[in-house]
Short mmCIF file of C-alpha atoms and ligand atoms in Angstrom, two decimals:
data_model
loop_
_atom_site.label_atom_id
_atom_site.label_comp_id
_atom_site.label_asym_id
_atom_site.label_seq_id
_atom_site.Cartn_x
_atom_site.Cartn_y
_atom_site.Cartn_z
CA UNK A 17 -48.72 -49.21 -33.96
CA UNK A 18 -47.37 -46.23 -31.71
CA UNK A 19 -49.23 -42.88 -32.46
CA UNK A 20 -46.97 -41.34 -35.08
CA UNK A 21 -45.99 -44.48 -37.43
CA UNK A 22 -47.56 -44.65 -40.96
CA UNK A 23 -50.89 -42.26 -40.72
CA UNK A 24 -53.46 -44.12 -42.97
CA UNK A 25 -54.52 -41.46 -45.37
CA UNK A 26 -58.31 -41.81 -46.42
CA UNK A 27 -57.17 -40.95 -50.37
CA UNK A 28 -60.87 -41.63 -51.73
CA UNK A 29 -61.83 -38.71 -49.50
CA UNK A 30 -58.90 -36.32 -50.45
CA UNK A 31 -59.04 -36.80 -54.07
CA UNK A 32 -62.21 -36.38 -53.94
CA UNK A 33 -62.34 -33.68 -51.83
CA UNK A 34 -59.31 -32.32 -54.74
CA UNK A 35 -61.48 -32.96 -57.41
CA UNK A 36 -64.50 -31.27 -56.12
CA UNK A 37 -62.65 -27.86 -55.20
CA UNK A 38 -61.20 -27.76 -58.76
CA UNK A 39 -64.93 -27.35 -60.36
CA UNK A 40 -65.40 -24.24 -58.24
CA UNK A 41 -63.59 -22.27 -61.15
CA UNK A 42 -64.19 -19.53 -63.36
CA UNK A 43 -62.80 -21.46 -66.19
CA UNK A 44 -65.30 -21.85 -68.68
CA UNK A 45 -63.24 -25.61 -69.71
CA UNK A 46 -63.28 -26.13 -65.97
CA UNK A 47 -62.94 -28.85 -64.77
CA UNK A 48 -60.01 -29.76 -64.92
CA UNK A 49 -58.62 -25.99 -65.76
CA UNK A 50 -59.16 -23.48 -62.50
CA UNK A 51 -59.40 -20.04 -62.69
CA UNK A 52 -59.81 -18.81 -58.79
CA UNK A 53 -59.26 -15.15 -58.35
CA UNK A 54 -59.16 -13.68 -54.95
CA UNK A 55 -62.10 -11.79 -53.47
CA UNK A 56 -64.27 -12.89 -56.57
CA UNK A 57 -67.60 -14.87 -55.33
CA UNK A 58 -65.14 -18.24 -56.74
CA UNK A 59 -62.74 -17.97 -54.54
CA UNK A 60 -66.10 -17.07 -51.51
CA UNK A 61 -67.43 -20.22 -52.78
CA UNK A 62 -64.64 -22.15 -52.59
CA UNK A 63 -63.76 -20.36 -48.93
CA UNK A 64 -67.55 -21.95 -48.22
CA UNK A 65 -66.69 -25.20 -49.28
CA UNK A 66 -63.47 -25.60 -47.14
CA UNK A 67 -65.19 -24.29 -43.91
CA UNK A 68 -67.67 -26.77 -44.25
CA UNK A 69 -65.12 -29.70 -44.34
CA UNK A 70 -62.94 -28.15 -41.25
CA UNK A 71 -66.01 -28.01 -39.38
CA UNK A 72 -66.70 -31.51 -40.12
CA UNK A 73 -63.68 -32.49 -38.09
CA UNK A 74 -64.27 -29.80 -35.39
CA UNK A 75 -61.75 -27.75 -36.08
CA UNK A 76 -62.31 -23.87 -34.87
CA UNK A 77 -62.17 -21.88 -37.62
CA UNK A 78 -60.61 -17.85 -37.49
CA UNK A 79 -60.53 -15.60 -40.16
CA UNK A 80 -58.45 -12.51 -40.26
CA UNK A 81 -59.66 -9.23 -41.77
CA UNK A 82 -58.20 -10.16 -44.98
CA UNK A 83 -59.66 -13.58 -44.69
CA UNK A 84 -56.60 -15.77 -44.29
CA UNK A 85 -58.14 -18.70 -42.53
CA UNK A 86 -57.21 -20.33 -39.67
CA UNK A 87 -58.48 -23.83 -38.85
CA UNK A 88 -57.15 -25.20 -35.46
CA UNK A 89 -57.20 -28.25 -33.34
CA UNK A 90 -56.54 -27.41 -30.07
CA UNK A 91 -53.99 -29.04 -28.15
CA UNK A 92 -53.46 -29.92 -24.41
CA UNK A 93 -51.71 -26.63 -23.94
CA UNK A 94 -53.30 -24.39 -25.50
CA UNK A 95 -51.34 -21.50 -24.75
CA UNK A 96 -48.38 -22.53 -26.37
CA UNK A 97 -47.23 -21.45 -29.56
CA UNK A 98 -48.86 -23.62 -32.26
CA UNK A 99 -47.85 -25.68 -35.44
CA UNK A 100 -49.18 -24.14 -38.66
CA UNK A 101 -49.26 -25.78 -41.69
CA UNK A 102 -51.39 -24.79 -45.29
CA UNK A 103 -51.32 -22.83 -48.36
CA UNK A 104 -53.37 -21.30 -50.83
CA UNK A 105 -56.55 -21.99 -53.31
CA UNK A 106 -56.31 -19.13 -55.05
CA UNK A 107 -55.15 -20.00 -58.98
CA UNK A 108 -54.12 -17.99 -61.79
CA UNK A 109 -56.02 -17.68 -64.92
CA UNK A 110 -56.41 -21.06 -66.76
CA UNK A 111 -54.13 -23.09 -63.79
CA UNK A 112 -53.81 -26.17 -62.09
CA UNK A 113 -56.13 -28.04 -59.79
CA UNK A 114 -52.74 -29.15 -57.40
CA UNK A 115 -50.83 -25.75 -57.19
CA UNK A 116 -51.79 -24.46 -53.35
CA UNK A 117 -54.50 -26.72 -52.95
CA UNK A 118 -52.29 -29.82 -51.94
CA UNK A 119 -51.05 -28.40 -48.87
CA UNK A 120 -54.31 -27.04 -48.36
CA UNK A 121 -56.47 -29.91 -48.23
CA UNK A 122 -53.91 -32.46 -47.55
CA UNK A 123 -53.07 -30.61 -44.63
CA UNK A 124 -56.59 -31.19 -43.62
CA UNK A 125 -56.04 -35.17 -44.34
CA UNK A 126 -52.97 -34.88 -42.38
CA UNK A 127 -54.71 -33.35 -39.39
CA UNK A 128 -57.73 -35.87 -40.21
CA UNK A 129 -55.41 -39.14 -40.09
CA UNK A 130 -53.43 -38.18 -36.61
CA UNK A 131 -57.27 -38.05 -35.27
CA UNK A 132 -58.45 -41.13 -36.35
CA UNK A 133 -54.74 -42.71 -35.03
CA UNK A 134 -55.68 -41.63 -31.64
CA UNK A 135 -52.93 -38.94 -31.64
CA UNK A 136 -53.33 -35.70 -29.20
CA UNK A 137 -51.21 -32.70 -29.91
CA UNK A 138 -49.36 -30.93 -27.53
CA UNK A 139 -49.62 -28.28 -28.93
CA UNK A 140 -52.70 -26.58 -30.91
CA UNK A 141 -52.30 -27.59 -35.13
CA UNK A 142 -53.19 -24.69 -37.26
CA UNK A 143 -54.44 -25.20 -40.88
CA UNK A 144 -53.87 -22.19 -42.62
CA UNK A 145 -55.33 -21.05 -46.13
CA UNK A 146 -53.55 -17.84 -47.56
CA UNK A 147 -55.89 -15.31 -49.14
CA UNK A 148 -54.46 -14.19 -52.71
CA UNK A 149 -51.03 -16.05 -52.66
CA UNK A 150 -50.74 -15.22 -56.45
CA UNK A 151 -50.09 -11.83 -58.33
CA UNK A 152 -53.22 -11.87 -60.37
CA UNK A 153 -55.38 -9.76 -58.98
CA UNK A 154 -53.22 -6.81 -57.39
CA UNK A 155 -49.84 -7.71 -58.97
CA UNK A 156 -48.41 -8.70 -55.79
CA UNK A 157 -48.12 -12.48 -54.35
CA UNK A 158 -48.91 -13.44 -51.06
CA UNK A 159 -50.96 -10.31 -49.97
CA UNK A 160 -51.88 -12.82 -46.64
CA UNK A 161 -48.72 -13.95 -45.76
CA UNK A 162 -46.63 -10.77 -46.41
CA UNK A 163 -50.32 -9.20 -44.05
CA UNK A 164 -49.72 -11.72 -41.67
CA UNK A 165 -45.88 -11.76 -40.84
CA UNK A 166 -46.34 -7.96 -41.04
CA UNK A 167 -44.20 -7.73 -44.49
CA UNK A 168 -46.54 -5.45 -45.33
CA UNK A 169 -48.01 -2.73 -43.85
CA UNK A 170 -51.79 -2.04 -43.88
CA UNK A 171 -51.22 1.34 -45.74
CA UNK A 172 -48.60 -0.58 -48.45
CA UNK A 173 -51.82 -3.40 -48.90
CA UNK A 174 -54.28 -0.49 -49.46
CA UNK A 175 -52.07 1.07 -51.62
CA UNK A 176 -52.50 -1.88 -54.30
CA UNK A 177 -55.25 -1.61 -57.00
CA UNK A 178 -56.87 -4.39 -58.91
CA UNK A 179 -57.62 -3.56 -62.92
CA UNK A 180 -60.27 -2.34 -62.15
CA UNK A 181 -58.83 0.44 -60.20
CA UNK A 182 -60.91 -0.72 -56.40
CA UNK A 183 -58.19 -0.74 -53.94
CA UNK A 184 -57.09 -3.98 -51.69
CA UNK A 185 -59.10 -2.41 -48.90
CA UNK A 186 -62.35 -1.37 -50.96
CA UNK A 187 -62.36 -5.06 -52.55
CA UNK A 188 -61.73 -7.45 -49.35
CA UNK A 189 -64.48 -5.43 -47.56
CA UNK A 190 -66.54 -6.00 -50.73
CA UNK A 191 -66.04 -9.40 -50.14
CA UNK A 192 -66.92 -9.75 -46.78
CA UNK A 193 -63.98 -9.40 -44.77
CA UNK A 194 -63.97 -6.66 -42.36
CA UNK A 195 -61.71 -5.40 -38.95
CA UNK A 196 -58.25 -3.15 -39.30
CA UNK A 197 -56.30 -4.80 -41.69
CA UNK A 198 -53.66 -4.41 -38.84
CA UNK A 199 -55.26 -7.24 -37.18
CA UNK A 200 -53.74 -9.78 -39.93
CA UNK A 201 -50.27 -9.47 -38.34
CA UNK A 202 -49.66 -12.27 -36.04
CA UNK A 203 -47.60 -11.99 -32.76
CA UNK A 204 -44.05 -12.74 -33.52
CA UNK A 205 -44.68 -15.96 -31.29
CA UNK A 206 -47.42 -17.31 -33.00
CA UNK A 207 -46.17 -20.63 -34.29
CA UNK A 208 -43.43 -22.81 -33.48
CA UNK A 209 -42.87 -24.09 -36.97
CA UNK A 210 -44.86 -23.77 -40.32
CA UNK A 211 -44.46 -26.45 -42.59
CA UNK A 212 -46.16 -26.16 -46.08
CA UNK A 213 -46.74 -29.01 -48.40
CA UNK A 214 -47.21 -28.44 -52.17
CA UNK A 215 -46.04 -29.59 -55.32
CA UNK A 216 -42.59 -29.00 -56.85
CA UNK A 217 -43.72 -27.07 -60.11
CA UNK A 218 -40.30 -28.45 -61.51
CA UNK A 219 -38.88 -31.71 -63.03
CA UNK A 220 -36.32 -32.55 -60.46
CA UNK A 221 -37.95 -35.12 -58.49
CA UNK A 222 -39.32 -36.56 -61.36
CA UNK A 223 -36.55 -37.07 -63.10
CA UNK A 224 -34.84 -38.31 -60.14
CA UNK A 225 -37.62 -40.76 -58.82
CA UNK A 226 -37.63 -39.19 -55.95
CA UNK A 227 -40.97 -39.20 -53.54
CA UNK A 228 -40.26 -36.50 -51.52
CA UNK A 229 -38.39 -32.84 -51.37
CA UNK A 230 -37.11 -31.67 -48.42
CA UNK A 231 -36.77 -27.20 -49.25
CA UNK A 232 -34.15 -25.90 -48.01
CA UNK A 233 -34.48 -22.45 -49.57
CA UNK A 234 -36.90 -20.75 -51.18
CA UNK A 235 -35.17 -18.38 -54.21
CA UNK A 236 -35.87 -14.37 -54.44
CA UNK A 237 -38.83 -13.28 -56.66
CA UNK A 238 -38.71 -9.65 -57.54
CA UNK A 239 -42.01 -8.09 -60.19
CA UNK A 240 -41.87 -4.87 -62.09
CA UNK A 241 -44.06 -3.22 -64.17
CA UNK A 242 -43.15 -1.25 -66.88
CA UNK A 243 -45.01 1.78 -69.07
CA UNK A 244 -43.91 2.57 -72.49
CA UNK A 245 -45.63 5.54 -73.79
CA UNK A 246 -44.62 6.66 -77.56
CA UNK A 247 -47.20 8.14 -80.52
CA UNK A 248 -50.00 6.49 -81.62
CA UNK A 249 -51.52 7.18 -85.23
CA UNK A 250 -53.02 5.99 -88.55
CA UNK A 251 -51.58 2.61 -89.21
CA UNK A 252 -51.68 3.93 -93.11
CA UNK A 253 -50.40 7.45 -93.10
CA UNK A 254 -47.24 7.96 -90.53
CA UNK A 255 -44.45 6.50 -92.51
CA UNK A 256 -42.02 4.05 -90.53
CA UNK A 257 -39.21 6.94 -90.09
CA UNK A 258 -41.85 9.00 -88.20
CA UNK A 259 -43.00 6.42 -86.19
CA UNK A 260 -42.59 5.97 -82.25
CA UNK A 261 -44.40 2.72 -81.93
CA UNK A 262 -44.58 2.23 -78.00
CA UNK A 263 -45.26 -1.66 -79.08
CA UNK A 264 -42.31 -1.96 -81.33
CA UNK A 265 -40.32 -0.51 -78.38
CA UNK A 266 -41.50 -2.70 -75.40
CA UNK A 267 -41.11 -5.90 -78.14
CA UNK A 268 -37.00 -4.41 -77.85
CA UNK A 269 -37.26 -4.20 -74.57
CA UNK A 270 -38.96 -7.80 -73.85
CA UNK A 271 -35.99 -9.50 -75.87
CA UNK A 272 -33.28 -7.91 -74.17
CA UNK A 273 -34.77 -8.84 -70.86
CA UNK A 274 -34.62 -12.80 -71.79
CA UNK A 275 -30.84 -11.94 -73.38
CA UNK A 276 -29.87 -10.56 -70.50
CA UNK A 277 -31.37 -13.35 -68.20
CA UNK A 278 -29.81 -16.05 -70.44
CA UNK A 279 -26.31 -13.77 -70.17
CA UNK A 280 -26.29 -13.71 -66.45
CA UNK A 281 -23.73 -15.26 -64.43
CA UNK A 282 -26.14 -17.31 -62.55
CA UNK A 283 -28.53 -20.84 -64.08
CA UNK A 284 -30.81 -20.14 -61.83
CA UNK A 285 -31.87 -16.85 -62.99
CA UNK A 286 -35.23 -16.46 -64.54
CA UNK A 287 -37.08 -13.65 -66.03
CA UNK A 288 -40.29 -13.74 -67.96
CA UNK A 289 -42.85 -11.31 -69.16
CA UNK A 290 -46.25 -12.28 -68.65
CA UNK A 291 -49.03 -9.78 -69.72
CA UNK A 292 -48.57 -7.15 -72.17
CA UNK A 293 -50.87 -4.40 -72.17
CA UNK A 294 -51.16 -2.31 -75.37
CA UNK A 295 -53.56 0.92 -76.09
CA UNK A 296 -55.29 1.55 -77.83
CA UNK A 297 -55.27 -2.37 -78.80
CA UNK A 298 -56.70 -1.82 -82.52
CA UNK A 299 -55.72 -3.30 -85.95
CA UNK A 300 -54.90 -0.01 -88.14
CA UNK A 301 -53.66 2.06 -85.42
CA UNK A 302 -49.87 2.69 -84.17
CA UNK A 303 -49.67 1.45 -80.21
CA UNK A 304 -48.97 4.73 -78.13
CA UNK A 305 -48.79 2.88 -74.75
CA UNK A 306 -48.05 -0.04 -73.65
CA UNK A 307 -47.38 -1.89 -70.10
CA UNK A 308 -45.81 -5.23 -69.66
CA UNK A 309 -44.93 -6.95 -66.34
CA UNK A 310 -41.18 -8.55 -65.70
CA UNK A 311 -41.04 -11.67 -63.24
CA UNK A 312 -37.50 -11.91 -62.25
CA UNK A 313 -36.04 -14.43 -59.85
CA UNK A 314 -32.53 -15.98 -58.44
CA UNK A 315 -31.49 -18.13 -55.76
CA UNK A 316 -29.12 -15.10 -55.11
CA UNK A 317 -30.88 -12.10 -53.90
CA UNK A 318 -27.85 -9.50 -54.81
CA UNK A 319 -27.41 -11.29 -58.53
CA UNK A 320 -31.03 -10.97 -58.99
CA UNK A 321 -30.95 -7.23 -58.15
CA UNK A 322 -27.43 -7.18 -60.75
CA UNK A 323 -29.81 -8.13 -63.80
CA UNK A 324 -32.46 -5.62 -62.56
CA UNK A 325 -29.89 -3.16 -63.09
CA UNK A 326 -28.89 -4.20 -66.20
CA UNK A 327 -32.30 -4.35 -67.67
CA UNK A 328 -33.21 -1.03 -66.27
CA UNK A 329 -30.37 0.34 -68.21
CA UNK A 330 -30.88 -1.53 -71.31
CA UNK A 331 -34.64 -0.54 -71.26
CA UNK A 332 -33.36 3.21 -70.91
CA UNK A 333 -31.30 2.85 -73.53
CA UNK A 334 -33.59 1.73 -76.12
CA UNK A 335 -36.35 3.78 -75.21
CA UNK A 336 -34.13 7.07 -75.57
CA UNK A 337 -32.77 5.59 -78.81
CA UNK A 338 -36.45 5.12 -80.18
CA UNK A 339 -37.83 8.36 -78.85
CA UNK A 340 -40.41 6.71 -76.61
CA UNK A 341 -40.35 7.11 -72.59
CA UNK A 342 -40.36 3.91 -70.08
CA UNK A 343 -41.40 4.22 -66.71
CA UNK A 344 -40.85 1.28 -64.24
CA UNK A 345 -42.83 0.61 -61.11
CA UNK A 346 -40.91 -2.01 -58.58
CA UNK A 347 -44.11 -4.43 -57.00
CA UNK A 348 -41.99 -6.13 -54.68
CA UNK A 349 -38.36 -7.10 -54.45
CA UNK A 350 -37.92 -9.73 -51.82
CA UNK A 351 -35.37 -11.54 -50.21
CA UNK A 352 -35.00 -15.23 -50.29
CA UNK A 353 -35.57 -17.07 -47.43
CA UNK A 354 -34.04 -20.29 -45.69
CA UNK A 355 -35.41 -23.09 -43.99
CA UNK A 356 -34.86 -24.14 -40.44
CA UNK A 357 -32.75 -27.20 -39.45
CA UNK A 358 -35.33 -28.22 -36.79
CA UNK A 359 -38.50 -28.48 -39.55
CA UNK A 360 -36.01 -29.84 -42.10
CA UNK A 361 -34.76 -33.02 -39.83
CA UNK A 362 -37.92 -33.46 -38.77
CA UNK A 363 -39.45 -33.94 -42.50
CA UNK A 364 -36.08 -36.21 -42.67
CA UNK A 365 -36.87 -38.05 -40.09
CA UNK A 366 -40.72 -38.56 -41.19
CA UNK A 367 -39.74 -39.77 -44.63
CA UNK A 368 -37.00 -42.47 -42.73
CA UNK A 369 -40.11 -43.40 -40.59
CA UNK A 370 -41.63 -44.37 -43.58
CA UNK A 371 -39.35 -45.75 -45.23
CA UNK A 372 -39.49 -43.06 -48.18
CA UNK A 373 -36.54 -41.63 -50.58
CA UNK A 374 -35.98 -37.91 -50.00
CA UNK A 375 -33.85 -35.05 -51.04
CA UNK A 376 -32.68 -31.64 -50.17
CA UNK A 377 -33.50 -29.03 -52.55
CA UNK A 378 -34.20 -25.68 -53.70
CA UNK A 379 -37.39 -23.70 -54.21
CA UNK A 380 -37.61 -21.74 -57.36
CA UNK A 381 -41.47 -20.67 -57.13
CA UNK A 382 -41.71 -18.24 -54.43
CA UNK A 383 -44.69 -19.60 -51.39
CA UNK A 384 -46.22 -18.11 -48.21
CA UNK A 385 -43.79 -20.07 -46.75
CA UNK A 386 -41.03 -17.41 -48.23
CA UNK A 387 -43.11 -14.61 -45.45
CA UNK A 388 -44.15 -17.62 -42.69
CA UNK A 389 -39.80 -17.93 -42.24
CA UNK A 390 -39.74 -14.32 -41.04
CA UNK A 391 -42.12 -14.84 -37.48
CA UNK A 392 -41.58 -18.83 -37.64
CA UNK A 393 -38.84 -21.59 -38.12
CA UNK A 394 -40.43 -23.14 -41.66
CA UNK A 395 -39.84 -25.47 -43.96
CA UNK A 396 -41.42 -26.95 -46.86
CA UNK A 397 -42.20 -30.51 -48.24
CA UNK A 398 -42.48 -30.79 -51.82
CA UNK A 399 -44.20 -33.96 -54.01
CA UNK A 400 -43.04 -34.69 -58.29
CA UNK A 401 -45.26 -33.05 -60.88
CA UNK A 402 -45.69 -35.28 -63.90
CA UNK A 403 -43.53 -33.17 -66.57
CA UNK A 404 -42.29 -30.73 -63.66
CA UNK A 405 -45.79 -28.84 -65.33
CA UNK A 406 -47.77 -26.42 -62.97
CA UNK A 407 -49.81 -22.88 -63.86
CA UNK A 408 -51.29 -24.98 -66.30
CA UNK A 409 -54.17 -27.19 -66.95
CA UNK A 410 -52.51 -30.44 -67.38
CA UNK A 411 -50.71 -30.42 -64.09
CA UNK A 412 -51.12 -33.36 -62.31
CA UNK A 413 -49.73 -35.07 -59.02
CA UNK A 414 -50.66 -39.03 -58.39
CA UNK A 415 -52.55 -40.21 -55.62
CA UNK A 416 -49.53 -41.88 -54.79
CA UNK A 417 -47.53 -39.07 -54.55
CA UNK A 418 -50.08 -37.09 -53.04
CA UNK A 419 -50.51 -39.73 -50.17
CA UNK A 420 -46.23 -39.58 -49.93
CA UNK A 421 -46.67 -36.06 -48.84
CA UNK A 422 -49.55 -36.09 -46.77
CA UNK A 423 -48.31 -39.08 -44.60
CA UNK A 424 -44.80 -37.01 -44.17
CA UNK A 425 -46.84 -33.94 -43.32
CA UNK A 426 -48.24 -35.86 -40.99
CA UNK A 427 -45.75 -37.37 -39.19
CA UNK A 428 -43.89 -33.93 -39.26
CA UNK A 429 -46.84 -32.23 -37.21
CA UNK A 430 -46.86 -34.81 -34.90
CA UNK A 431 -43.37 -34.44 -34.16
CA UNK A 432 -43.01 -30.65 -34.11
CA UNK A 433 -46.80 -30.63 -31.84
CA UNK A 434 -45.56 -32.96 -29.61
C1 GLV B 1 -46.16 -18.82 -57.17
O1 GLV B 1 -47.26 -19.06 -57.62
C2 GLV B 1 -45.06 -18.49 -58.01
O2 GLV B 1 -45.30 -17.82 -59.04
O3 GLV B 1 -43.94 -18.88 -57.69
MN1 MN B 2 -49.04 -20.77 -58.23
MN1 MN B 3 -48.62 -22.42 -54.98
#
């Protein structure tokens, strides 16, 4: 067997290993539900837990002032630029035990099985685990990513504020992580490639029977917050003529955000309000402010940005009409990102190597990999989700399909560090 055919993946270990990680959760029906909120002492724990299994294998471990880590095994020229691969382990209230996780610790497998086969890397392998790749602590995604590719500047990531009202700064020092945030950037020749493997979080594979997705492009996520403020009052004496119900107002608002989504030229649009915020949040009183967050995404970056127009206007317009004000806050407003040609043969090639069906396809959920395309060449290898079901408890991945990924990570490293 040359070097690079079939890695054996040890899956007893990795599911394990999968398993474990999901019972460090804040979750009260954890396992198998995971609640893993940056900078809280879950996500420290689970940071512990992680280091303690890279430095099993020997890999030196780095992390940055915001505490994206770095695990690497060093290759025979070490000065080149090196291979990254990874993701996150951060997860959104009441998630998921496979949504970052995957290409967290299966990285780790992948790295693990071209060991065992003997394999040396050219160049150094970098496993890489992205602090706070979701919005739910700071509204934002990918704080580490958008840190590291320099996305974001250090005074933009101070600038965001948890509920709490501690700033990004205040809280990762809380946690431990310390140095000028500056530090996170990496130089522009850091890595070769990135490759990042994760689950699809939609039914296409699936439905097709397909083992493996090959990304291509990753759509355009955009978040916006929004502040209704009309008159609160006794839920018994102000009469309905008199009222300015901020709640009644943002409902409006909320259901001409999905028409408008379902009315837009494009099938790949999506728009979706998550949290909804009212004050003063009692029975017999009239809501005088509320705050709701809009998700909006599109393959197309400039039809995305059309419906955000449209829904600022139609937001406007009812708010006036109803005598209540809305303010809106854009979070972030990104473009999408493509692939490169050289990691996307390469996972082609891996998955012919082994003899596994494949197909080209889109990302809809945004990744670090959307910020790793702007210092690297990336690409991303996606697995089937039973249902096409993710942010929420009962998604679920095989150990077949899990292995399917890992071995094509694997083979894809070796290629791209050789
Ligand atoms: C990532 O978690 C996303 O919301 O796409
Ligand atoms: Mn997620
Ligand atoms: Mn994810």
């Amino acid at each position: 067997m040359s070097d690079r055919s079939a890695p054996q993946i040890d899956l007893d270990q990795l599911m394990g290993e999968l398993h474990h990680l999901a019972t460090i959760s804040d979750c009260p029906e954890s396992p198998p539900a995971v609640t893993r909120v940056v900078f809280t002492e879950t996500d420290l724990k689970a940071r512990e837990y992680l280091r303690s299994l890279y430095e099993q294998v020997g890999l030196v471990v780095r992390v940055d002032p915001i505490g994206n880590t770095f695990a690497r095994w060093e290759g025979q020229d070490p000065t080149a630029p090196a291979v990254g691969t990874g993701s996150h382990t951060d997860a959104i209230p009441h998630a998921g035990m496979y949504d970052g996780t995957v290409g967290v610790l299966g990285g780790l497998e992948a790295i693990r099985s071209l060991m065992r086969s003997g394999f040396q890397p050219q160049r150094s392998i970098e496993l890489v685990m992205f602090t706070s790749e979701e919005p739910t602590r700071f509204g934002v995604g990918c704080t580490g990513s958008r840190a590291m590719s320099g996305a974001m500047t250090p005074a933009q990531l101070t600038a965001l504020v948890d509920e709490a009202g501690a700033d990004y700064d205040a809280v990762r020092q809380h946690a431990g992580f310390t140095g000028e945030l500056s530090a996170a950037q990496l130089p522009a020749d850091h890595f070769h490639a990135f490759v990042e493997l994760h689950i699809e979080q939609g039914p296409e594979l699936e439905a097709s029977e397909t083992p493996i997705g090959i990304v291509t492009a990753i759509a355009a996520p955009a978040t916006v917050e929004f502040l209704v403020t009309g008159e609160g009052g006794h839920a018994g004496a102000v009469l309905m003529p008199r009222r300015r119900d901020a709640l009644a107002a943002a409902a409006e608002m909320i259901s001409s955000i999905e028409s408008l989504a379902l009315e837009s030229d494009s099938a790949d649009l999506v728009a979706t309000v998550g949290k909804v915020d009212v004050h003063p949040g009692a029975v017999n009183s009239i809501p005088s402010r509320v705050g709701f967050s809009l998700d909006l995404r599109d393959i197309d970056g400039n039809n995305r940005d059309r419906v955000a127009e449209a829904i600022a206007e139609s937001t406007d317009e009812i708010a006036t009409r109803r005598g209540v004000t809305v303010e809106r806050r854009m979070l972030n407003c990104d473009p999408p990102a493509q692939c490169d040609p050289t990691v996307v043969n390469a996972i082609a090639r891996a998955t012919k190597q082994l003899g596994i069906d494949s197909c080209e396809m889109i990302s809809r959920a945004y990744h670090d990999s959307l910020f790793m395309a702007r210092i690297a060449p990336m690409g991303m290898i996606f697995i089937p989700c039973r249902g096409g079901v993710s942010h929420r408890p009962d998604e679920f991945s095989s150990p077949e399909q899990i292995a399917n990924g890992v071995q094509t990570l694997a083979i894809t490293l070796a290629e791209l560090a050789s």
